């Protein structure tokens, strides 16, 4: 498979919804939500990339690191890389509908499995979207993590129970989905959660629980106090609140406040293996990748998803060797330096 061919096909299949830009930074698609863009001015989308660009990697080649170990264990699953496919739904109104919801999520879950990692499935304005993800995960031996929107407690508990029945690796809730425009337009009530409500949901399942959409240190500790097994530092791809900071901007303070309390994942703006390594050096245990996986699925199906994940892994390996990093499980912040002017 060739990257150029994959991207060209994706551009054709996503016409009118995603331009498959040379640099996926949200400038061209600003305000296109629904669609693939960021909310409002698109500043929160672009902030994810600029926050990563604010850091450079210190190159070191006089060291004893001869091989880079990219393997991690998350929620009892051994993964070949600290890179997971992020939860995404809304193929019809966000991506043009050339693929069905069922086919799209199956490609994401299959492609991630082929690359030796796991994918997440999401919840959306059509409740059938969540069911499609559970089916795909169950068919592949539970190799996936479903993420539920912050719906009413009883509804969310039922969805968590369905996930457990499907044998998933973990479950989660993207609490920042409380502000999703599409959910409001489609009449699907969502709202913020109190600490007590979150603890009730964590206690309703025996599975590891992820809280996605954490952007402050105090909310990271609220999530862990509620019993969460992990958090995802994320501004929802810039799709819920205009003018929010980028994930890499807030990750260091969150890691300082909550490191060791559970898994810390980071989501937003990952476009290369170097970006992955930056997030790890800033305090994440692993990262999520979203929009590039859409290009992979539409451009090459499950194989396209696996191809792009393996490309990120290869770039990560090269960056590790050139910074003297032996393992993704122990990445020193010393490999980073602020970009000029930061």
GROMACS .gro file of C-alpha atoms in nm:
model
  342
    1UNK     CA    1   0.000   0.000   0.000
    2UNK     CA    2   0.128   0.348  -0.089
    3UNK     CA    3   0.052   0.653   0.119
    4UNK     CA    4  -0.010   0.872  -0.187
    5UNK     CA    5  -0.266   0.627  -0.328
    6UNK     CA    6  -0.439   0.588   0.007
    7UNK     CA    7  -0.469   0.963   0.053
    8UNK     CA    8  -0.595   1.016  -0.302
    9UNK     CA    9  -0.873   0.762  -0.262
   10UNK     CA   10  -0.968   0.906   0.077
   11UNK     CA   11  -0.986   1.254  -0.078
   12UNK     CA   12  -1.229   1.126  -0.340
   13UNK     CA   13  -1.444   0.931  -0.093
   14UNK     CA   14  -1.459   1.218   0.158
   15UNK     CA   15  -1.522   1.492  -0.099
   16UNK     CA   16  -1.723   1.775   0.049
   17UNK     CA   17  -1.646   1.670   0.407
   18UNK     CA   18  -1.268   1.639   0.434
   19UNK     CA   19  -1.006   1.770   0.189
   20UNK     CA   20  -0.736   1.536   0.320
   21UNK     CA   21  -0.505   1.836   0.344
   22UNK     CA   22  -0.126   1.795   0.327
   23UNK     CA   23  -0.123   1.912   0.690
   24UNK     CA   24  -0.437   1.825   0.887
   25UNK     CA   25  -0.448   2.134   1.110
   26UNK     CA   26  -0.810   2.245   1.088
   27UNK     CA   27  -0.751   2.568   0.901
   28UNK     CA   28  -0.949   2.481   0.589
   29UNK     CA   29  -1.237   2.312   0.774
   30UNK     CA   30  -1.269   2.563   1.061
   31UNK     CA   31  -1.626   2.578   1.185
   32UNK     CA   32  -1.735   2.269   0.992
   33UNK     CA   33  -1.892   2.076   1.277
   34UNK     CA   34  -2.090   1.867   1.184
   35UNK     CA   35  -1.815   1.777   0.943
   36UNK     CA   36  -1.449   1.718   1.020
   37UNK     CA   37  -1.359   2.064   1.143
   38UNK     CA   38  -1.337   2.235   1.479
   39UNK     CA   39  -1.604   2.432   1.659
   40UNK     CA   40  -1.646   2.802   1.582
   41UNK     CA   41  -1.319   2.959   1.473
   42UNK     CA   42  -1.147   2.620   1.478
   43UNK     CA   43  -0.895   2.755   1.731
   44UNK     CA   44  -0.927   2.455   1.963
   45UNK     CA   45  -0.852   2.213   1.676
   46UNK     CA   46  -0.544   2.407   1.570
   47UNK     CA   47  -0.437   2.450   1.933
   48UNK     CA   48  -0.376   2.076   1.956
   49UNK     CA   49  -0.117   2.098   1.679
   50UNK     CA   50   0.042   2.425   1.791
   51UNK     CA   51   0.076   2.294   2.147
   52UNK     CA   52   0.275   1.998   2.016
   53UNK     CA   53   0.477   2.222   1.784
   54UNK     CA   54   0.579   2.429   2.086
   55UNK     CA   55   0.820   2.147   2.175
   56UNK     CA   56   1.127   2.020   1.991
   57UNK     CA   57   1.316   1.694   2.039
   58UNK     CA   58   1.677   1.691   2.158
   59UNK     CA   59   1.870   1.468   1.921
   60UNK     CA   60   2.120   1.233   2.087
   61UNK     CA   61   2.311   0.957   1.909
   62UNK     CA   62   2.600   0.886   2.145
   63UNK     CA   63   2.433   0.632   2.372
   64UNK     CA   64   2.379   0.260   2.426
   65UNK     CA   65   2.021   0.237   2.296
   66UNK     CA   66   2.038  -0.004   2.001
   67UNK     CA   67   1.670  -0.097   1.985
   68UNK     CA   68   1.352   0.084   2.082
   69UNK     CA   69   1.081  -0.098   2.278
   70UNK     CA   70   0.737   0.036   2.181
   71UNK     CA   71   0.525  -0.224   2.365
   72UNK     CA   72   0.284  -0.130   2.644
   73UNK     CA   73   0.023  -0.309   2.853
   74UNK     CA   74  -0.308  -0.131   2.900
   75UNK     CA   75  -0.610  -0.276   3.081
   76UNK     CA   76  -0.468  -0.625   3.062
   77UNK     CA   77  -0.396  -0.606   2.690
   78UNK     CA   78  -0.042  -0.619   2.551
   79UNK     CA   79  -0.010  -0.367   2.269
   80UNK     CA   80   0.265  -0.331   2.011
   81UNK     CA   81   0.259   0.048   2.043
   82UNK     CA   82   0.129   0.319   2.277
   83UNK     CA   83  -0.107   0.439   2.003
   84UNK     CA   84  -0.481   0.366   2.001
   85UNK     CA   85  -0.751   0.458   1.750
   86UNK     CA   86  -0.978   0.724   1.897
   87UNK     CA   87  -1.358   0.685   1.915
   88UNK     CA   88  -1.538   0.839   1.617
   89UNK     CA   89  -1.898   0.825   1.496
   90UNK     CA   90  -2.129   1.014   1.260
   91UNK     CA   91  -2.011   0.877   0.927
   92UNK     CA   92  -2.317   1.020   0.749
   93UNK     CA   93  -2.309   1.379   0.873
   94UNK     CA   94  -1.937   1.411   0.951
   95UNK     CA   95  -1.776   1.208   0.670
   96UNK     CA   96  -2.024   1.199   0.383
   97UNK     CA   97  -2.169   0.854   0.423
   98UNK     CA   98  -1.974   0.665   0.155
   99UNK     CA   99  -1.921   0.402   0.425
  100UNK     CA  100  -2.186   0.275   0.663
  101UNK     CA  101  -2.142   0.325   1.035
  102UNK     CA  102  -2.102  -0.053   1.072
  103UNK     CA  103  -1.836  -0.083   0.803
  104UNK     CA  104  -1.642   0.220   0.925
  105UNK     CA  105  -1.610   0.111   1.286
  106UNK     CA  106  -1.529  -0.247   1.180
  107UNK     CA  107  -1.241  -0.105   0.974
  108UNK     CA  108  -1.114   0.094   1.271
  109UNK     CA  109  -1.130  -0.199   1.513
  110UNK     CA  110  -0.991  -0.449   1.258
  111UNK     CA  111  -0.713  -0.217   1.145
  112UNK     CA  112  -0.605  -0.145   1.500
  113UNK     CA  113  -0.598  -0.518   1.577
  114UNK     CA  114  -0.392  -0.587   1.264
  115UNK     CA  115  -0.137  -0.331   1.385
  116UNK     CA  116  -0.119  -0.492   1.728
  117UNK     CA  117  -0.316  -0.229   1.918
  118UNK     CA  118  -0.679  -0.152   1.998
  119UNK     CA  119  -0.940   0.089   1.874
  120UNK     CA  120  -1.221   0.267   2.048
  121UNK     CA  121  -1.580   0.302   1.937
  122UNK     CA  122  -1.805   0.595   2.013
  123UNK     CA  123  -2.160   0.688   2.092
  124UNK     CA  124  -2.354   0.934   1.882
  125UNK     CA  125  -2.678   1.104   1.791
  126UNK     CA  126  -2.815   0.777   1.653
  127UNK     CA  127  -2.810   0.515   1.933
  128UNK     CA  128  -2.742   0.247   1.667
  129UNK     CA  129  -2.389   0.390   1.631
  130UNK     CA  130  -2.293   0.254   1.971
  131UNK     CA  131  -2.436  -0.086   1.888
  132UNK     CA  132  -2.228  -0.102   1.570
  133UNK     CA  133  -1.914  -0.047   1.770
  134UNK     CA  134  -2.000  -0.312   2.026
  135UNK     CA  135  -2.069  -0.564   1.749
  136UNK     CA  136  -1.732  -0.494   1.589
  137UNK     CA  137  -1.549  -0.529   1.920
  138UNK     CA  138  -1.730  -0.844   2.025
  139UNK     CA  139  -1.661  -1.007   1.687
  140UNK     CA  140  -1.291  -0.949   1.747
  141UNK     CA  141  -1.267  -1.098   2.093
  142UNK     CA  142  -1.332  -0.781   2.289
  143UNK     CA  143  -1.037  -0.601   2.134
  144UNK     CA  144  -1.169  -0.249   2.181
  145UNK     CA  145  -1.297   0.016   2.420
  146UNK     CA  146  -1.645   0.170   2.385
  147UNK     CA  147  -1.692   0.531   2.494
  148UNK     CA  148  -2.037   0.650   2.606
  149UNK     CA  149  -2.171   1.006   2.589
  150UNK     CA  150  -2.272   1.171   2.920
  151UNK     CA  151  -2.633   1.066   2.893
  152UNK     CA  152  -2.882   1.024   3.178
  153UNK     CA  153  -2.756   0.789   3.448
  154UNK     CA  154  -2.998   0.503   3.375
  155UNK     CA  155  -2.928   0.517   3.002
  156UNK     CA  156  -2.551   0.528   3.055
  157UNK     CA  157  -2.563   0.234   3.297
  158UNK     CA  158  -2.754   0.025   3.043
  159UNK     CA  159  -2.493   0.105   2.778
  160UNK     CA  160  -2.210   0.012   3.013
  161UNK     CA  161  -2.380  -0.320   3.086
  162UNK     CA  162  -2.410  -0.391   2.714
  163UNK     CA  163  -2.037  -0.321   2.681
  164UNK     CA  164  -1.953  -0.567   2.956
  165UNK     CA  165  -2.164  -0.833   2.787
  166UNK     CA  166  -1.962  -0.780   2.469
  167UNK     CA  167  -1.639  -0.865   2.656
  168UNK     CA  168  -1.466  -0.531   2.599
  169UNK     CA  169  -1.126  -0.444   2.746
  170UNK     CA  170  -1.249  -0.132   2.924
  171UNK     CA  171  -1.525   0.128   2.902
  172UNK     CA  172  -1.535   0.503   2.922
  173UNK     CA  173  -1.731   0.824   2.896
  174UNK     CA  174  -1.633   1.135   2.701
  175UNK     CA  175  -1.765   1.382   2.954
  176UNK     CA  176  -1.683   1.672   2.721
  177UNK     CA  177  -1.954   1.535   2.491
  178UNK     CA  178  -2.192   1.735   2.711
  179UNK     CA  179  -2.131   2.022   2.471
  180UNK     CA  180  -2.165   1.842   2.138
  181UNK     CA  181  -2.378   2.040   1.895
  182UNK     CA  182  -2.483   1.730   1.699
  183UNK     CA  183  -2.630   1.561   2.005
  184UNK     CA  184  -2.846   1.865   2.075
  185UNK     CA  185  -2.958   1.889   1.712
  186UNK     CA  186  -3.060   1.523   1.710
  187UNK     CA  187  -3.256   1.537   2.034
  188UNK     CA  188  -3.021   1.318   2.237
  189UNK     CA  189  -2.992   1.472   2.585
  190UNK     CA  190  -2.645   1.494   2.734
  191UNK     CA  191  -2.517   1.702   3.024
  192UNK     CA  192  -2.220   1.755   3.256
  193UNK     CA  193  -2.172   1.501   3.537
  194UNK     CA  194  -2.121   1.571   3.904
  195UNK     CA  195  -1.845   1.390   4.091
  196UNK     CA  196  -2.112   1.180   4.261
  197UNK     CA  197  -2.276   1.087   3.932
  198UNK     CA  198  -1.940   0.989   3.787
  199UNK     CA  199  -1.860   0.770   4.088
  200UNK     CA  200  -2.201   0.604   4.051
  201UNK     CA  201  -2.125   0.514   3.689
  202UNK     CA  202  -1.776   0.384   3.772
  203UNK     CA  203  -1.928   0.171   4.044
  204UNK     CA  204  -2.191   0.033   3.808
  205UNK     CA  205  -1.934  -0.162   3.607
  206UNK     CA  206  -1.656  -0.397   3.701
  207UNK     CA  207  -1.454  -0.290   3.399
  208UNK     CA  208  -1.171  -0.035   3.398
  209UNK     CA  209  -1.335   0.305   3.344
  210UNK     CA  210  -1.184   0.588   3.138
  211UNK     CA  211  -1.292   0.950   3.170
  212UNK     CA  212  -1.229   1.123   2.839
  213UNK     CA  213  -1.226   1.501   2.807
  214UNK     CA  214  -1.012   1.600   3.106
  215UNK     CA  215  -0.836   1.934   3.055
  216UNK     CA  216  -0.751   2.053   3.408
  217UNK     CA  217  -0.554   1.905   3.698
  218UNK     CA  218  -0.843   1.936   3.944
  219UNK     CA  219  -1.079   1.740   3.717
  220UNK     CA  220  -0.813   1.473   3.669
  221UNK     CA  221  -0.812   1.418   4.044
  222UNK     CA  222  -1.193   1.428   4.058
  223UNK     CA  223  -1.199   1.148   3.799
  224UNK     CA  224  -0.947   0.937   3.991
  225UNK     CA  225  -1.122   1.008   4.322
  226UNK     CA  226  -1.438   0.871   4.159
  227UNK     CA  227  -1.259   0.545   4.091
  228UNK     CA  228  -1.160   0.590   3.728
  229UNK     CA  229  -0.883   0.362   3.602
  230UNK     CA  230  -0.765   0.625   3.359
  231UNK     CA  231  -0.827   0.961   3.198
  232UNK     CA  232  -0.793   1.097   2.847
  233UNK     CA  233  -0.656   1.450   2.825
  234UNK     CA  234  -0.857   1.581   2.531
  235UNK     CA  235  -1.050   1.882   2.403
  236UNK     CA  236  -1.263   1.650   2.184
  237UNK     CA  237  -1.066   1.737   1.873
  238UNK     CA  238  -1.165   2.100   1.915
  239UNK     CA  239  -1.527   2.012   1.843
  240UNK     CA  240  -1.706   2.122   2.160
  241UNK     CA  241  -1.557   2.447   2.295
  242UNK     CA  242  -1.400   2.720   2.085
  243UNK     CA  243  -1.081   2.878   2.226
  244UNK     CA  244  -0.987   2.579   2.443
  245UNK     CA  245  -0.616   2.502   2.494
  246UNK     CA  246  -0.442   2.215   2.319
  247UNK     CA  247  -0.400   1.885   2.500
  248UNK     CA  248  -0.020   1.912   2.507
  249UNK     CA  249  -0.054   2.256   2.666
  250UNK     CA  250  -0.228   2.122   2.977
  251UNK     CA  251  -0.089   1.768   2.994
  252UNK     CA  252   0.225   1.851   3.199
  253UNK     CA  253   0.030   2.007   3.487
  254UNK     CA  254  -0.223   1.724   3.480
  255UNK     CA  255   0.056   1.465   3.488
  256UNK     CA  256   0.225   1.643   3.778
  257UNK     CA  257  -0.100   1.638   3.973
  258UNK     CA  258  -0.218   1.286   3.891
  259UNK     CA  259   0.075   1.073   3.773
  260UNK     CA  260   0.065   0.732   3.936
  261UNK     CA  261  -0.307   0.743   4.012
  262UNK     CA  262  -0.401   0.564   3.692
  263UNK     CA  263  -0.352   0.559   3.318
  264UNK     CA  264  -0.308   0.895   3.147
  265UNK     CA  265  -0.389   0.903   2.776
  266UNK     CA  266  -0.355   1.207   2.550
  267UNK     CA  267  -0.565   1.287   2.246
  268UNK     CA  268  -0.533   1.563   1.990
  269UNK     CA  269  -0.318   1.659   1.694
  270UNK     CA  270  -0.105   1.345   1.661
  271UNK     CA  271   0.023   1.339   1.305
  272UNK     CA  272   0.361   1.167   1.343
  273UNK     CA  273   0.560   0.934   1.562
  274UNK     CA  274   0.749   1.237   1.691
  275UNK     CA  275   0.418   1.375   1.819
  276UNK     CA  276   0.359   1.048   2.004
  277UNK     CA  277   0.700   1.070   2.169
  278UNK     CA  278   0.636   1.431   2.273
  279UNK     CA  279   0.312   1.333   2.445
  280UNK     CA  280   0.488   1.050   2.628
  281UNK     CA  281   0.763   1.286   2.743
  282UNK     CA  282   0.499   1.532   2.865
  283UNK     CA  283   0.344   1.267   3.089
  284UNK     CA  284   0.110   1.046   2.887
  285UNK     CA  285   0.120   0.666   2.899
  286UNK     CA  286  -0.025   0.635   2.547
  287UNK     CA  287  -0.204   0.845   2.286
  288UNK     CA  288  -0.519   0.838   2.077
  289UNK     CA  289  -0.528   0.918   1.704
  290UNK     CA  290  -0.851   1.027   1.538
  291UNK     CA  291  -0.875   1.209   1.206
  292UNK     CA  292  -0.583   1.025   1.037
  293UNK     CA  293  -0.771   0.700   1.102
  294UNK     CA  294  -1.065   0.837   0.900
  295UNK     CA  295  -0.828   0.886   0.607
  296UNK     CA  296  -0.698   0.534   0.657
  297UNK     CA  297  -1.045   0.378   0.660
  298UNK     CA  298  -1.182   0.569   0.362
  299UNK     CA  299  -0.858   0.533   0.168
  300UNK     CA  300  -0.776   0.170   0.237
  301UNK     CA  301  -1.024   0.005   0.472
  302UNK     CA  302  -0.890  -0.188   0.769
  303UNK     CA  303  -0.558  -0.229   0.589
  304UNK     CA  304  -0.538   0.148   0.550
  305UNK     CA  305  -0.594   0.198   0.921
  306UNK     CA  306  -0.326  -0.059   1.004
  307UNK     CA  307  -0.091   0.098   0.748
  308UNK     CA  308  -0.113   0.443   0.910
  309UNK     CA  309  -0.079   0.304   1.262
  310UNK     CA  310   0.231   0.108   1.162
  311UNK     CA  311   0.368   0.421   0.994
  312UNK     CA  312   0.331   0.607   1.325
  313UNK     CA  313   0.499   0.319   1.506
  314UNK     CA  314   0.795   0.324   1.265
  315UNK     CA  315   0.832   0.700   1.307
  316UNK     CA  316   0.810   0.663   1.684
  317UNK     CA  317   1.083   0.397   1.678
  318UNK     CA  318   1.312   0.623   1.475
  319UNK     CA  319   1.249   0.918   1.707
  320UNK     CA  320   1.326   0.703   2.010
  321UNK     CA  321   1.658   0.585   1.870
  322UNK     CA  322   1.754   0.943   1.784
  323UNK     CA  323   1.675   1.071   2.134
  324UNK     CA  324   1.828   0.784   2.330
  325UNK     CA  325   1.491   0.654   2.447
  326UNK     CA  326   1.496   0.278   2.510
  327UNK     CA  327   1.132   0.222   2.608
  328UNK     CA  328   0.799   0.401   2.570
  329UNK     CA  329   0.734   0.303   2.930
  330UNK     CA  330   1.011   0.535   3.052
  331UNK     CA  331   1.035   0.849   2.841
  332UNK     CA  332   1.234   1.130   2.999
  333UNK     CA  333   1.115   1.491   2.970
  334UNK     CA  334   1.483   1.571   2.907
  335UNK     CA  335   1.435   1.477   2.543
  336UNK     CA  336   1.221   1.793   2.501
  337UNK     CA  337   1.320   2.154   2.458
  338UNK     CA  338   1.091   2.454   2.407
  339UNK     CA  339   1.069   2.586   2.053
  340UNK     CA  340   1.213   2.939   2.009
  341UNK     CA  341   0.987   3.203   2.152
  342UNK     CA  342   0.810   2.965   2.392
   0.00000   0.00000   0.00000
